[in-house]
Amino acid sequence: MSQRAPHERFLEDLSCKAENAFCADCGGRDPKWASVTLGIFICYDCAGIHRSLGTHISFVRSVTLDKWKPHQVEQMKSIGNKRANEFWEGNYRQQVQKPHPHATPQQRDVFIRAKYERRMFAADQDPPAAPSPAVPAVAAPSASPKPQVPTASVTMQKQVVKPPVTFKAGNS
């Protein structure tokens, strides 16, 4: 059995902190997956949806199975579920039903795409970013107006899509 690097062991401890002990999207217990780009811990079921968003939006890694680079662990440490959701759900007003741990894949997909692709619930502030210049930082939200909030019955209609969160090049 191979030994895990200290930063990878730290990552497992970080995922057990109270703020990260539940999936950032559905609230499921003990998430073992993470989105490095978003700095959040997520459950297996939500991780599948995140993978479908593309790595430019959500780069998904297993907390226990994948190899992690030190700067990726720092990204997770500096953001975490609480801080990320303060931004990504800052204007959440139940426009789309938030999934629960036993939600269907379709329910998860609708919510996660609204949250991260369309940025429907994003706060009117800069997204969370890692403080170190060696860690890629999340770009500020675009100046374009927020799309009109659809009702739950029309969430599948075409939306005005904001550009995805991008990262500034680090100095590493």
PDB file of N, CA and C in Angstrom, residues 87-88 91 118-119 121-129 137-146 162-166 168:
ATOM      1  N   PHE A  87     -20.944  32.513  -1.618  1.00  0.00           N
ATOM      2  CA  PHE A  87     -20.940  33.173  -2.922  1.00  0.00           C
ATOM      3  C   PHE A  87     -21.932  32.531  -3.885  1.00  0.00           C
ATOM      4  N   TRP A  88     -21.796  31.217  -4.143  1.00  0.00           N
ATOM      5  CA  TRP A  88     -22.583  30.542  -5.177  1.00  0.00           C
ATOM      6  C   TRP A  88     -24.080  30.494  -4.865  1.00  0.00           C
ATOM      7  N   ASN A  91     -27.532  34.598  -3.548  1.00  0.00           N
ATOM      8  CA  ASN A  91     -28.844  35.128  -3.943  1.00  0.00           C
ATOM      9  C   ASN A  91     -29.838  34.007  -4.210  1.00  0.00           C
ATOM     10  N   ARG A 118     -25.011  28.665 -15.031  1.00  0.00           N
ATOM     11  CA  ARG A 118     -25.796  29.876 -15.262  1.00  0.00           C
ATOM     12  C   ARG A 118     -25.590  30.926 -14.175  1.00  0.00           C
ATOM     13  N   ARG A 119     -24.987  30.519 -13.057  1.00  0.00           N
ATOM     14  CA  ARG A 119     -24.691  31.429 -11.935  1.00  0.00           C
ATOM     15  C   ARG A 119     -25.946  32.164 -11.458  1.00  0.00           C
ATOM     16  N   PHE A 121     -27.685  31.965  -8.760  1.00  0.00           N
ATOM     17  CA  PHE A 121     -27.815  32.312  -7.343  1.00  0.00           C
ATOM     18  C   PHE A 121     -26.593  33.059  -6.826  1.00  0.00           C
ATOM     19  N   ALA A 122     -25.628  33.365  -7.682  1.00  0.00           N
ATOM     20  CA  ALA A 122     -24.359  33.952  -7.255  1.00  0.00           C
ATOM     21  C   ALA A 122     -24.560  35.307  -6.590  1.00  0.00           C
ATOM     22  N   ALA A 123     -23.777  35.532  -5.546  1.00  0.00           N
ATOM     23  CA  ALA A 123     -23.820  36.796  -4.816  1.00  0.00           C
ATOM     24  C   ALA A 123     -23.261  37.912  -5.677  1.00  0.00           C
ATOM     25  N   ASP A 124     -23.591  39.124  -5.314  1.00  0.00           N
ATOM     26  CA  ASP A 124     -23.118  40.305  -6.036  1.00  0.00           C
ATOM     27  C   ASP A 124     -21.787  40.763  -5.454  1.00  0.00           C
ATOM     28  N   GLN A 125     -20.824  39.864  -5.438  1.00  0.00           N
ATOM     29  CA  GLN A 125     -19.493  40.147  -4.905  1.00  0.00           C
ATOM     30  C   GLN A 125     -18.513  39.265  -5.656  1.00  0.00           C
ATOM     31  N   ASP A 126     -17.230  39.442  -5.384  1.00  0.00           N
ATOM     32  CA  ASP A 126     -16.233  38.590  -6.018  1.00  0.00           C
ATOM     33  C   ASP A 126     -16.356  37.176  -5.480  1.00  0.00           C
ATOM     34  N   PRO A 127     -16.152  36.178  -6.345  1.00  0.00           N
ATOM     35  CA  PRO A 127     -16.176  34.791  -5.879  1.00  0.00           C
ATOM     36  C   PRO A 127     -14.989  34.513  -4.972  1.00  0.00           C
ATOM     37  N   PRO A 128     -15.098  33.489  -4.137  1.00  0.00           N
ATOM     38  CA  PRO A 128     -13.983  33.163  -3.250  1.00  0.00           C
ATOM     39  C   PRO A 128     -12.773  32.739  -4.063  1.00  0.00           C
ATOM     40  N   ALA A 129     -11.605  33.114  -3.589  1.00  0.00           N
ATOM     41  CA  ALA A 129     -10.365  32.745  -4.269  1.00  0.00           C
ATOM     42  C   ALA A 129      -9.308  32.439  -3.239  1.00  0.00           C
ATOM     43  N   ALA A 137      -6.514  31.868  -8.972  1.00  0.00           N
ATOM     44  CA  ALA A 137      -7.620  32.591  -8.340  1.00  0.00           C
ATOM     45  C   ALA A 137      -8.811  32.635  -9.283  1.00  0.00           C
ATOM     46  N   VAL A 138     -10.003  32.683  -8.720  1.00  0.00           N
ATOM     47  CA  VAL A 138     -11.227  32.751  -9.499  1.00  0.00           C
ATOM     48  C   VAL A 138     -11.422  34.190  -9.957  1.00  0.00           C
ATOM     49  N   ALA A 139     -11.741  34.379 -11.216  1.00  0.00           N
ATOM     50  CA  ALA A 139     -11.951  35.719 -11.757  1.00  0.00           C
ATOM     51  C   ALA A 139     -13.238  36.321 -11.210  1.00  0.00           C
ATOM     52  N   ALA A 140     -13.291  37.625 -11.197  1.00  0.00           N
ATOM     53  CA  ALA A 140     -14.488  38.323 -10.735  1.00  0.00           C
ATOM     54  C   ALA A 140     -15.651  38.031 -11.674  1.00  0.00           C
ATOM     55  N   PRO A 141     -16.885  38.105 -11.168  1.00  0.00           N
ATOM     56  CA  PRO A 141     -18.037  37.852 -12.026  1.00  0.00           C
ATOM     57  C   PRO A 141     -18.060  38.849 -13.178  1.00  0.00           C
ATOM     58  N   SER A 142     -18.618  38.429 -14.295  1.00  0.00           N
ATOM     59  CA  SER A 142     -18.699  39.311 -15.454  1.00  0.00           C
ATOM     60  C   SER A 142     -19.623  40.484 -15.166  1.00  0.00           C
ATOM     61  N   ALA A 143     -19.464  41.520 -15.949  1.00  0.00           N
ATOM     62  CA  ALA A 143     -20.282  42.710 -15.762  1.00  0.00           C
ATOM     63  C   ALA A 143     -21.659  42.558 -16.398  1.00  0.00           C
ATOM     64  N   SER A 144     -21.878  41.444 -17.090  1.00  0.00           N
ATOM     65  CA  SER A 144     -23.174  41.262 -17.743  1.00  0.00           C
ATOM     66  C   SER A 144     -24.270  41.080 -16.699  1.00  0.00           C
ATOM     67  N   PRO A 145     -25.488  41.519 -17.012  1.00  0.00           N
ATOM     68  CA  PRO A 145     -26.577  41.402 -16.055  1.00  0.00           C
ATOM     69  C   PRO A 145     -26.940  39.943 -15.814  1.00  0.00           C
ATOM     70  N   LYS A 146     -27.515  39.693 -14.629  1.00  0.00           N
ATOM     71  CA  LYS A 146     -27.986  38.340 -14.315  1.00  0.00           C
ATOM     72  C   LYS A 146     -29.175  38.002 -15.198  1.00  0.00           C
ATOM     73  N   LYS A 162     -24.007  33.112 -18.373  1.00  0.00           N
ATOM     74  CA  LYS A 162     -22.843  33.925 -18.051  1.00  0.00           C
ATOM     75  C   LYS A 162     -21.603  33.113 -18.356  1.00  0.00           C
ATOM     76  N   PRO A 163     -20.497  33.766 -18.646  1.00  0.00           N
ATOM     77  CA  PRO A 163     -19.274  33.005 -18.895  1.00  0.00           C
ATOM     78  C   PRO A 163     -18.871  32.243 -17.633  1.00  0.00           C
ATOM     79  N   PRO A 164     -18.226  31.098 -17.808  1.00  0.00           N
ATOM     80  CA  PRO A 164     -17.821  30.317 -16.639  1.00  0.00           C
ATOM     81  C   PRO A 164     -16.752  31.049 -15.844  1.00  0.00           C
ATOM     82  N   VAL A 165     -16.605  30.636 -14.590  1.00  0.00           N
ATOM     83  CA  VAL A 165     -15.548  31.168 -13.748  1.00  0.00           C
ATOM     84  C   VAL A 165     -14.220  30.771 -14.357  1.00  0.00           C
ATOM     85  N   THR A 166     -13.302  31.709 -14.462  1.00  0.00           N
ATOM     86  CA  THR A 166     -11.976  31.407 -15.004  1.00  0.00           C
ATOM     87  C   THR A 166     -10.932  31.684 -13.961  1.00  0.00           C
ATOM     88  N   LYS A 168      -6.962  33.045 -12.936  1.00  0.00           N
ATOM     89  CA  LYS A 168      -5.804  33.827 -13.317  1.00  0.00           C
ATOM     90  C   LYS A 168      -4.593  32.920 -13.212  1.00  0.00           C
TER      91      LYS A 168
END
